[in-house]
Coordinates of C-alpha atoms in Angstrom, one line a residue:
Chain A
M1 CA 78.4 -200.3 12.0
R2 CA 76.2 -201.5 9.4
R3 CA 76.4 -200.6 5.7
E4 CA 73.6 -199.7 3.7
K5 CA 74.0 -203.2 1.7
D6 CA 74.5 -205.3 4.3
P7 CA 71.5 -207.9 5.4
T8 CA 69.2 -206.7 8.8
H9 CA 68.2 -210.5 9.0
G10 CA 69.1 -213.7 8.4
K11 CA 68.5 -217.8 9.2
I12 CA 69.5 -219.9 11.7
I13 CA 70.3 -223.1 9.1
E14 CA 72.0 -226.8 10.4
E15 CA 73.7 -228.8 8.4
N16 CA 76.0 -232.0 8.6
G17 CA 75.3 -231.5 12.4
Q18 CA 76.5 -227.8 12.5
L19 CA 74.4 -224.5 13.1
F20 CA 74.9 -221.9 11.0
L21 CA 73.9 -218.2 10.6
D22 CA 72.7 -217.6 6.8
T23 CA 72.6 -214.0 5.9
G24 CA 72.0 -214.5 2.5
T25 CA 75.5 -213.7 1.2
E26 CA 77.4 -215.8 3.7
K27 CA 77.2 -218.6 5.7
L28 CA 79.5 -218.3 9.0
E29 CA 79.0 -221.3 11.7
L30 CA 77.4 -220.1 15.0
S31 CA 79.6 -220.1 18.2
S32 CA 77.9 -220.3 21.5
E33 CA 79.1 -220.8 24.8
L34 CA 76.4 -220.3 26.5
L35 CA 73.5 -222.8 25.3
E36 CA 74.2 -226.9 24.5
F37 CA 74.2 -227.5 21.4
G38 CA 71.0 -229.0 21.9
D39 CA 69.0 -226.0 23.0
L40 CA 70.9 -224.2 20.1
K41 CA 69.6 -226.4 17.5
K42 CA 65.8 -225.1 18.5
F43 CA 66.5 -222.5 16.8
A44 CA 67.4 -224.0 13.7
G45 CA 65.1 -222.9 11.1
K46 CA 64.0 -219.3 12.6
K47 CA 64.6 -216.0 11.1
V48 CA 67.0 -213.6 13.4
E49 CA 67.7 -210.3 13.5
L50 CA 71.2 -209.2 12.9
I51 CA 73.1 -206.6 14.9
Y52 CA 76.6 -205.3 13.7
S53 CA 79.2 -204.4 16.6
S54 CA 83.4 -203.9 16.0
P55 CA 84.7 -206.6 18.1
Q56 CA 84.0 -205.4 22.0
K57 CA 83.8 -207.1 25.4
F58 CA 80.8 -209.0 26.9
I59 CA 79.4 -209.4 30.1
I60 CA 77.9 -212.1 30.9
G61 CA 74.6 -211.2 33.1
F62 CA 70.7 -211.9 33.5
R63 CA 68.3 -210.3 30.6
P64 CA 66.5 -207.2 32.4
P65 CA 63.5 -206.3 31.5
R66 CA 62.4 -205.8 27.5
M67 CA 65.5 -206.5 26.6
K68 CA 66.2 -209.2 23.6
P69 CA 68.5 -211.6 24.4
I70 CA 70.7 -212.4 22.8
L71 CA 72.1 -216.3 22.8
C72 CA 74.8 -216.7 20.3
Y73 CA 76.7 -214.5 18.1
V74 CA 79.8 -214.6 15.5
A75 CA 82.9 -214.4 16.9
P76 CA 85.0 -211.4 15.8
P77 CA 87.4 -210.2 14.2
F78 CA 85.3 -211.9 11.0
R79 CA 84.0 -209.0 9.5
P80 CA 81.1 -208.0 9.8
P81 CA 80.8 -209.5 13.3
Y82 CA 77.5 -210.4 13.7
I83 CA 75.1 -211.0 16.6
C84 CA 72.1 -212.9 16.8
Y85 CA 68.8 -211.5 19.0
L86 CA 67.4 -214.5 18.9
P87 CA 62.7 -214.4 19.6
L88 CA 62.0 -213.8 23.2
P89 CA 60.8 -216.4 25.0
R90 CA 56.8 -216.4 25.4
R91 CA 56.8 -215.9 28.6
P92 CA 60.3 -213.9 30.3
P93 CA 61.7 -214.5 33.6
Q94 CA 60.1 -212.4 36.3
T95 CA 63.5 -212.3 38.0
C96 CA 65.3 -209.4 36.0
Y97 CA 68.8 -207.9 37.0
I98 CA 70.2 -205.7 35.4
V99 CA 74.2 -205.9 34.6
A100 CA 75.6 -203.6 32.6
R101 CA 79.1 -202.6 33.3
P102 CA 82.5 -203.3 31.9
V103 CA 84.9 -206.9 32.8
G104 CA 88.1 -207.8 32.5
P105 CA 89.8 -209.9 30.3
E106 CA 90.0 -212.4 32.8
L107 CA 86.2 -212.5 33.5
I108 CA 85.7 -213.6 30.1
Q109 CA 88.3 -216.2 29.7
E110 CA 86.8 -218.3 32.4
T111 CA 84.4 -220.8 32.0
V112 CA 80.6 -219.6 31.6
E113 CA 80.0 -221.4 35.0
Q114 CA 82.9 -219.8 37.0
A115 CA 82.5 -216.4 35.3
R116 CA 78.8 -217.0 36.2
K117 CA 79.8 -217.6 39.8
D118 CA 82.3 -214.7 39.6
L119 CA 80.0 -212.1 38.4
L120 CA 77.5 -213.1 41.1
D121 CA 80.4 -213.0 43.6
Q122 CA 81.0 -209.6 43.1
L123 CA 77.5 -208.3 42.7
V124 CA 77.1 -210.1 46.5
E125 CA 80.1 -208.1 47.6
Q126 CA 78.6 -204.5 45.7
K127 CA 75.5 -205.4 47.7
F128 CA 73.4 -205.3 44.4
I129 CA 72.0 -209.1 45.1
T130 CA 72.0 -210.0 48.9
T131 CA 73.4 -214.0 49.8
A132 CA 69.6 -215.0 49.6
Q133 CA 69.1 -213.3 46.2
Y134 CA 72.3 -214.9 45.1
K135 CA 71.5 -218.8 46.1
Q136 CA 68.5 -218.1 44.2
I137 CA 69.7 -217.0 41.4
L138 CA 72.3 -219.6 41.2
K139 CA 69.7 -221.9 41.2
I140 CA 68.1 -220.7 37.5
K141 CA 70.0 -221.7 35.0
D142 CA 68.3 -220.8 31.9
I143 CA 68.2 -216.5 31.9
L144 CA 72.1 -216.3 31.5
C145 CA 73.0 -214.9 28.3
Y146 CA 75.1 -212.3 26.9
Y147 CA 75.0 -208.8 26.7
P148 CA 77.1 -206.6 24.1
V149 CA 78.2 -204.0 26.8
Q150 CA 79.9 -200.8 25.3
D151 CA 83.7 -201.1 25.7
Q152 CA 85.2 -199.2 28.8
L153 CA 85.7 -196.4 26.1
Q154 CA 82.9 -194.7 24.6
R155 CA 81.4 -191.6 23.0
V156 CA 80.2 -189.4 25.8
Q157 CA 76.2 -189.0 24.9
D158 CA 75.3 -187.3 21.5
K159 CA 73.2 -185.0 23.1
V160 CA 76.0 -183.5 25.4
R161 CA 78.4 -183.5 22.6
I162 CA 76.6 -181.5 20.7
E163 CA 76.1 -178.9 22.9
M164 CA 79.7 -179.2 23.7
A165 CA 80.5 -178.7 19.6
D166 CA 77.4 -175.5 19.7
Q167 CA 79.6 -173.8 22.0
L168 CA 82.4 -174.4 20.1
L169 CA 81.4 -173.1 17.2
E170 CA 79.9 -169.9 19.2
Q171 CA 83.7 -169.3 20.1
G172 CA 85.3 -169.4 17.0
I173 CA 87.1 -172.8 17.8
I174 CA 85.4 -175.1 15.4
S175 CA 84.9 -174.0 11.6
R176 CA 81.1 -174.2 10.3
T177 CA 82.2 -176.8 8.1
V178 CA 83.8 -179.0 11.2
Y179 CA 80.8 -177.9 13.0
D180 CA 78.6 -179.8 10.1
K181 CA 80.4 -182.5 10.0
I182 CA 79.9 -183.5 13.6
T183 CA 76.4 -182.9 13.6
Chain B
M1 CA 113.3 -224.0 26.1
T2 CA 111.2 -224.3 29.0
R3 CA 109.3 -221.3 29.6
S4 CA 109.4 -220.0 32.9
L5 CA 106.3 -220.6 34.8
D6 CA 106.0 -217.3 37.0
Q7 CA 106.6 -214.9 34.4
P8 CA 103.1 -214.9 32.0
L9 CA 103.8 -213.9 28.1
P10 CA 102.9 -210.2 26.8
R11 CA 99.9 -209.5 25.2
T12 CA 101.0 -206.4 23.3
F13 CA 103.1 -205.0 21.4
V14 CA 104.0 -201.7 19.4
L15 CA 105.0 -202.0 16.0
E16 CA 107.2 -198.7 14.9
L17 CA 106.5 -198.7 10.9
T18 CA 109.0 -195.7 9.6
R19 CA 111.2 -193.4 11.7
S20 CA 109.6 -190.8 9.0
C21 CA 107.4 -188.4 10.2
N22 CA 106.3 -185.0 9.3
H23 CA 105.9 -183.7 12.4
R24 CA 109.0 -182.3 14.4
C25 CA 107.1 -182.1 18.2
T26 CA 108.9 -180.4 21.1
H27 CA 108.0 -183.1 23.2
C28 CA 109.0 -185.7 21.2
Y29 CA 110.7 -188.8 22.8
T30 CA 111.9 -191.1 20.0
V31 CA 115.4 -193.1 20.3
W32 CA 116.7 -192.9 17.1
D33 CA 117.5 -189.2 16.7
P34 CA 119.6 -187.9 19.4
P35 CA 123.6 -188.7 18.2
E36 CA 124.2 -189.0 21.9
L37 CA 122.2 -192.0 22.2
G38 CA 123.9 -194.0 20.1
Y39 CA 120.7 -195.8 18.4
D40 CA 122.1 -195.4 14.4
R41 CA 124.5 -198.4 15.2
H42 CA 121.2 -200.5 15.4
D43 CA 120.4 -199.7 11.8
G44 CA 119.6 -202.2 9.5
K45 CA 117.6 -203.0 6.5
T46 CA 113.9 -202.2 7.3
L47 CA 111.4 -204.5 7.0
S48 CA 108.9 -204.6 4.3
L49 CA 105.2 -205.9 4.0
A50 CA 106.2 -209.4 3.3
A51 CA 108.9 -209.3 6.1
W52 CA 106.3 -207.4 8.7
K53 CA 103.6 -210.2 7.9
K54 CA 106.2 -213.1 8.6
L55 CA 107.5 -211.6 11.6
I56 CA 104.1 -210.6 12.9
K57 CA 103.2 -214.9 12.6
R58 CA 106.2 -215.6 13.7
L59 CA 105.4 -214.0 16.8
H60 CA 102.1 -214.8 17.1
E61 CA 103.2 -218.3 16.8
E62 CA 105.8 -217.8 19.5
V63 CA 103.6 -216.0 22.0
P64 CA 100.4 -217.0 22.0
T65 CA 99.3 -214.8 24.5
L66 CA 99.4 -211.4 21.6
E67 CA 96.5 -209.6 21.9
N68 CA 97.1 -206.4 20.8
I69 CA 99.3 -204.9 18.5
A70 CA 99.9 -201.0 18.0
L71 CA 101.3 -199.4 15.1
S72 CA 103.5 -196.5 15.5
G73 CA 106.5 -194.5 14.1
G74 CA 107.7 -192.3 13.1
E75 CA 104.3 -191.4 11.7
P76 CA 102.1 -195.0 10.3
L77 CA 100.6 -193.4 8.3
L78 CA 103.6 -193.1 6.2
F79 CA 104.3 -196.6 5.9
D80 CA 103.7 -197.7 2.0
D81 CA 101.4 -200.9 2.6
L82 CA 99.6 -200.0 5.6
N83 CA 96.1 -200.9 5.3
D84 CA 97.6 -204.6 3.9
L85 CA 98.8 -204.7 7.1
V86 CA 96.1 -203.5 9.1
R87 CA 93.9 -205.7 7.3
F88 CA 96.8 -208.9 7.8
I89 CA 97.0 -208.1 11.8
V90 CA 93.1 -207.8 11.9
G91 CA 92.6 -210.7 10.3
R92 CA 94.8 -212.8 12.8
G93 CA 92.1 -211.9 15.7
L94 CA 94.4 -209.0 17.2
S95 CA 93.3 -205.9 18.2
L96 CA 94.5 -202.7 16.7
V97 CA 95.3 -199.3 17.1
I98 CA 97.2 -197.0 14.9
I99 CA 98.8 -194.2 16.7
T100 CA 98.6 -191.5 14.5
N101 CA 99.1 -187.5 14.6
G102 CA 96.2 -187.5 12.3
T103 CA 97.3 -184.9 9.8
L104 CA 97.3 -187.8 7.4
L105 CA 94.2 -189.2 8.3
T106 CA 91.8 -187.7 5.1
R107 CA 88.4 -189.0 4.7
A108 CA 89.2 -191.2 2.4
R109 CA 92.2 -192.6 4.3
L110 CA 90.3 -193.0 7.3
R111 CA 87.4 -194.6 5.0
E112 CA 89.6 -197.2 4.1
L113 CA 91.6 -198.1 7.3
L114 CA 88.2 -198.6 9.2
A115 CA 86.6 -200.8 6.8
V116 CA 89.8 -202.9 7.3
G117 CA 89.7 -202.5 11.4
A118 CA 91.5 -200.0 12.3
Y119 CA 90.9 -197.9 15.9
F120 CA 93.0 -194.7 16.2
E121 CA 95.0 -192.6 18.8
V122 CA 95.3 -188.8 18.0
P123 CA 97.2 -186.0 19.8
L124 CA 94.7 -183.6 20.3
L125 CA 97.7 -181.0 22.0
S126 CA 95.4 -178.0 22.3
H127 CA 92.0 -176.2 21.2
R128 CA 93.9 -173.2 20.3
P129 CA 95.6 -173.4 16.5
E130 CA 99.1 -171.8 17.4
I131 CA 99.5 -173.6 21.1
H132 CA 98.9 -177.0 18.6
D133 CA 101.3 -176.2 15.7
E134 CA 104.0 -174.8 17.9
L135 CA 104.1 -178.3 20.2
T136 CA 104.1 -180.1 17.2
G137 CA 106.7 -178.4 14.3
K138 CA 104.0 -178.3 11.7
P139 CA 102.1 -175.3 11.1
G140 CA 98.3 -175.9 9.8
S141 CA 98.7 -179.0 11.6
W142 CA 95.4 -178.7 13.8
A143 CA 93.7 -177.4 11.0
A144 CA 94.1 -180.4 9.2
V145 CA 93.7 -182.9 12.0
V146 CA 90.6 -181.5 13.3
D147 CA 89.4 -181.1 9.9
N148 CA 90.2 -185.2 9.6
L149 CA 88.9 -186.0 13.1
A150 CA 85.4 -184.4 12.0
N151 CA 85.1 -187.4 9.9
M152 CA 85.0 -189.8 12.6
I153 CA 81.4 -189.3 13.6
G154 CA 80.1 -189.9 10.0
L155 CA 82.2 -192.7 9.6
D156 CA 81.2 -194.4 13.2
G157 CA 85.3 -194.7 13.9
G158 CA 86.3 -194.7 17.2
W159 CA 89.3 -192.7 18.6
V160 CA 90.9 -191.9 21.3
C161 CA 92.3 -188.0 22.2
V162 CA 96.1 -188.2 23.0
F163 CA 96.6 -184.8 25.6
V164 CA 100.4 -184.2 26.0
A165 CA 100.6 -182.3 29.1
T166 CA 103.5 -179.4 29.0
R167 CA 103.8 -175.9 30.4
K168 CA 102.6 -174.7 27.4
N169 CA 99.2 -176.5 26.9
Y170 CA 98.4 -177.7 30.5
K171 CA 96.0 -174.4 30.7
D172 CA 94.1 -175.7 27.4
L173 CA 92.9 -179.3 28.7
P174 CA 89.5 -178.1 29.2
D175 CA 88.7 -176.6 26.4
T176 CA 90.9 -179.1 24.1
A177 CA 88.6 -182.2 26.2
R178 CA 85.6 -180.5 25.0
L179 CA 86.9 -180.2 21.1
A180 CA 88.0 -183.6 21.5
I181 CA 84.6 -184.6 23.0
A182 CA 82.7 -182.8 20.5
L183 CA 84.6 -185.0 17.3
G184 CA 83.2 -188.0 18.8
A185 CA 86.6 -189.2 21.3
E186 CA 86.1 -192.0 23.3
G187 CA 88.6 -191.0 25.7
L188 CA 91.3 -189.2 26.9
M189 CA 94.7 -190.4 27.6
Y190 CA 96.5 -187.9 29.9
N191 CA 100.1 -188.1 29.4
R192 CA 102.5 -186.0 31.5
M193 CA 105.5 -184.9 29.0
N194 CA 107.7 -187.6 29.6
L195 CA 111.6 -187.0 29.9
G196 CA 113.7 -188.5 26.7
A197 CA 115.8 -188.3 23.9
G198 CA 115.7 -184.6 22.0
N199 CA 113.1 -183.3 25.1
I200 CA 115.3 -183.1 27.1
Q201 CA 117.2 -180.1 26.3
R202 CA 113.7 -178.4 26.9
A203 CA 112.6 -179.8 30.0
K204 CA 112.8 -176.3 31.6
Q205 CA 110.3 -174.8 28.9
L206 CA 108.1 -177.6 28.6
L207 CA 107.7 -179.9 32.0
P208 CA 104.5 -179.3 34.0
T209 CA 105.0 -178.8 37.6
P210 CA 102.9 -180.7 39.9
K211 CA 100.6 -178.4 40.6
M212 CA 100.1 -178.1 36.7
I213 CA 98.9 -181.8 36.5
R214 CA 96.8 -181.7 40.0
W215 CA 95.0 -178.9 37.9
N216 CA 94.7 -180.7 35.3
L217 CA 93.7 -184.2 37.1
R218 CA 91.1 -182.5 38.2
T219 CA 89.9 -181.2 35.6
L220 CA 89.7 -184.8 34.2
E221 CA 87.4 -185.9 37.5
R222 CA 85.2 -182.9 36.5
L223 CA 84.4 -184.5 33.3
K224 CA 83.9 -187.6 34.4
D225 CA 81.4 -186.5 37.2
E226 CA 79.4 -184.2 34.5
V227 CA 79.7 -186.1 30.9
G228 CA 81.5 -189.3 31.4
L229 CA 84.2 -188.7 29.8
Q230 CA 86.9 -192.0 30.8
S231 CA 90.4 -190.8 30.8
A232 CA 93.9 -192.6 31.8
A233 CA 97.1 -191.4 32.9
S234 CA 99.6 -193.5 31.0
V235 CA 102.6 -192.0 31.4
V236 CA 103.3 -192.5 35.5
I237 CA 102.6 -189.8 37.7
E238 CA 104.7 -191.2 41.0
P239 CA 102.7 -190.4 43.9
C240 CA 105.7 -189.3 46.0
V241 CA 105.3 -186.3 43.6
V242 CA 101.2 -185.9 42.8
D243 CA 98.9 -187.6 46.2
I244 CA 96.7 -189.3 42.8
N245 CA 94.2 -190.8 45.9
E246 CA 92.4 -187.6 45.4
F247 CA 91.9 -188.8 41.6
P248 CA 89.4 -191.8 42.0
N249 CA 87.9 -191.4 38.6
V250 CA 91.2 -191.3 36.5
H251 CA 92.7 -194.8 35.4
F252 CA 96.6 -194.3 36.4
G253 CA 99.3 -196.5 34.7
W254 CA 102.2 -198.0 35.8
C255 CA 105.8 -199.3 34.6
P256 CA 104.9 -202.7 33.1
L257 CA 108.0 -203.9 33.7
A258 CA 108.8 -206.3 31.4
G259 CA 105.8 -208.1 31.9
E260 CA 102.4 -209.8 31.0
N261 CA 100.8 -206.2 30.6
S262 CA 104.2 -205.0 28.8
Y263 CA 104.8 -203.3 25.5
F264 CA 107.9 -204.6 23.7
T265 CA 108.5 -202.5 20.7
I266 CA 109.8 -203.4 17.6
D267 CA 111.8 -200.8 15.4
P268 CA 111.5 -200.8 11.5
C269 CA 114.6 -203.3 11.3
G270 CA 112.9 -205.7 13.3
N271 CA 115.5 -204.3 16.8
V272 CA 113.2 -205.3 20.1
R273 CA 113.3 -202.8 22.9
I274 CA 111.3 -203.1 26.5
C275 CA 109.2 -200.4 25.2
N276 CA 108.6 -197.6 22.7
H277 CA 110.2 -195.4 25.3
S278 CA 113.2 -197.3 25.9
P279 CA 117.0 -196.5 23.8
E280 CA 118.3 -200.0 24.6
V281 CA 117.9 -202.8 21.7
L282 CA 117.9 -206.3 23.1
G283 CA 118.0 -208.1 20.3
N284 CA 116.7 -208.5 16.9
L285 CA 114.1 -210.5 15.8
K286 CA 115.2 -211.4 12.1
D287 CA 117.6 -213.9 13.9
T288 CA 116.4 -214.0 18.3
K289 CA 113.3 -215.5 19.6
F290 CA 111.5 -213.1 21.5
T291 CA 110.6 -215.3 24.2
K292 CA 114.8 -215.5 24.8
I293 CA 115.0 -212.2 25.4
Y294 CA 111.9 -212.2 27.2
L295 CA 113.0 -214.9 29.1
E296 CA 116.9 -214.3 29.4
H297 CA 118.2 -211.4 28.4
P298 CA 120.2 -209.9 31.7
Y299 CA 118.7 -206.2 30.9
V300 CA 115.2 -207.3 30.8
K301 CA 115.6 -209.3 34.0
R302 CA 117.1 -206.1 35.6
F303 CA 114.3 -203.9 34.5
R304 CA 112.1 -206.0 36.1
E305 CA 114.0 -206.4 39.5
E306 CA 115.5 -203.6 40.1
L307 CA 114.4 -200.6 42.1
P308 CA 115.9 -197.2 42.7
E309 CA 118.0 -196.2 45.6
E310 CA 115.6 -193.1 46.1
C311 CA 112.5 -195.8 46.1
R312 CA 113.7 -197.6 49.1
D313 CA 112.3 -196.1 51.8
C314 CA 108.7 -195.5 50.0
P315 CA 105.6 -197.3 51.9
P316 CA 105.4 -200.7 50.0
E317 CA 101.6 -200.3 49.0
W318 CA 103.2 -197.8 46.5
R319 CA 106.5 -198.7 45.9
N320 CA 105.4 -201.9 44.9
I321 CA 103.0 -200.1 42.2
C322 CA 105.3 -197.5 40.8
R323 CA 108.9 -199.2 41.3
G324 CA 110.5 -195.7 40.3
G325 CA 108.5 -194.4 37.5
C326 CA 109.1 -194.7 34.4
K327 CA 112.6 -196.8 34.3
A328 CA 112.9 -195.9 30.4
A329 CA 112.7 -192.4 31.2
G330 CA 115.1 -193.1 33.8
E331 CA 117.4 -195.0 30.9
Q332 CA 117.6 -192.2 28.9
C333 CA 118.3 -189.1 31.3
W334 CA 121.0 -190.8 33.8
G335 CA 121.9 -193.8 31.1
N336 CA 120.8 -196.6 33.7
P337 CA 117.5 -197.8 34.1
E338 CA 118.2 -198.7 37.8
K339 CA 117.7 -194.9 38.3
V340 CA 114.6 -193.4 39.6
D341 CA 112.5 -191.7 36.5
P342 CA 114.0 -187.8 36.7
F343 CA 110.4 -186.4 37.4
V344 CA 110.6 -187.8 40.5
T345 CA 114.1 -186.4 40.9
R346 CA 113.1 -182.5 39.8
Y347 CA 110.1 -182.5 42.0
R348 CA 110.6 -184.4 44.8
N349 CA 113.8 -183.7 45.3
R350 CA 114.1 -180.6 44.1
N351 CA 117.1 -181.3 41.9
T352 CA 118.5 -179.7 38.6
V353 CA 116.7 -181.1 35.4
P354 CA 118.6 -183.8 34.2
H355 CA 120.8 -184.0 31.6
R356 CA 122.2 -187.5 29.7
V357 CA 126.0 -187.8 31.0

C-alpha cells in the first residue's frame, strides 16, 4: 500500500513521557500492547523501517527464524497505518515457533496474556506443540510479538493468478487490454 | 433503558444509500419495487450526506459494538457524496465494504475510493459476457465490470467476487472463478439465488437445484485445494437439502437471527429492517432509537425465537444453527418469517415453487 511519496523510514522519539513515530512529515503516537513503556522507551532515538498496510488482523505468536519482530504499531484506521519494524535483537532466541494463521476478533480483544495462553492452548490441542513445550514456552515472556497475518481473504498467489490470466487470454475470455492491466 | 445482558448488540449494519440502480438483475430481491410488498408506504425524505453522517454518529454512540458498515443500494456509486461518506465512516475507525455492481467503478473512481479506505464486493456472474449481461439486464455490463476490476491489481485494491448461482449460470462457476482470481479477487462469495420480491415469479427459470449447488460446491472445494481460493456460501444452504458436510473448505453462513452477527439494514429514508432481504420496516432512526427496536420490537423477538413447524423434527445440531434457513425469504414468499425458507419447501418436500399470497 505504500505510495511513492511515503517515507520508508522513521524515527522513534520521546516527548513529554510519550513515544512517537516521527516520519518526517507526521508525528504519530505509538501504541504497544506488548511491551511495557519502559521497554518500549529503549527504542527512543532509533531509526525504524516502515511498512504500510491496510487495517488488518494480527496474530500473537512467536518469532519465526530470520523474521524481524514487530513490536509496536500505529493502530489503524489512521491512514496510512504504519507498522514499525524494530531492530532484531543481537542474539535471537533459538526456540522459535511459526504461528501463522488467522485469528478471530475474540482472540485479539483479549488481554495479551490471555491471548497468549489461548493461542498456546490451541496449539497444544492441534498438536503443533507438546504439553512439555507448552510449559516451557509459557516461561518465555520476551519473544511475544505481533505478526501481521493476511486476513482470511487474500489473493491467490501471483504466479497462479497470472497462469490463469494466460489461459483466459488464450481462450479469448479476456482482451489483451485487460490482460496487460492484470499482469 | 437498561440493555439486556443476554442480547449483545450487533457489529454490522448495511446502509442502502439509494434505491436507484443502473442494472435490472433478474435475481434481484430488493424489497421496494414489487407493489405487493407495500414498501412504498414507508417512503419519506431520503437522507442527505449530512443526515447520513448524523445518523451514523448517533448509531455508533448508541451501539458501541459497531465495527463494520456495508454500503449498498440500489447502486451505491450513484450516491452523489459517496467519497465523503466513505471517508467519514473509515475515519470513525469502522471497516467498510461497498457492495457495487462494478460498472461505474472506473479507474478514477476506484482510485478515489481506495484513497479513502474502501473495499469492494462485486458480482461476476459468468465468464461469458452474454450470460452476465442477461442476468444483470444491462448490455455491456460484463465488459465494463471486467475492465474496471482489471484496475484493482495496479491500484492495490481489495475485492471479493460475488457469484449468484442460478440455473442460467451455475455451469460457469469454474471459469468465472478463474476469471475472478486472475482479476485479483481475494475470495469468492457463493450465493445461491435467494427467493424474494421481483425474482419470485422467475423462480422456475432461475432457482438452482440441489444437484447444481452440489456441483458448484465441489468446484469451490477443488479451487481451495488447488489454488487456495477462499469461498463462503452466504445465502443459507440448508443441510436438509444439501449435505454440507461434504464441503469442509467452504464456509457456510446462517441467518444471524437478529443477534450480534446480524446486519440490520437502513434504507435511504432511515427505515430499519432486520436485514437487506427482509421487507418488514421496524421503525425509522430519525425518530426511534435502534436499541429500542433491537431489544423491544415484537417482530424482532418473534424473528429470533420462532422455529418453523417443518423444522421441528430436524436433528438439534442442525436445527439450532439453521433455524429454517433464510427467514426473510420466508417472509417475502409466505408473508411470515415463521415459515420455512421456500428453498427448503421447493426441494425437500417437492412442493411447488412458492408465490406470495
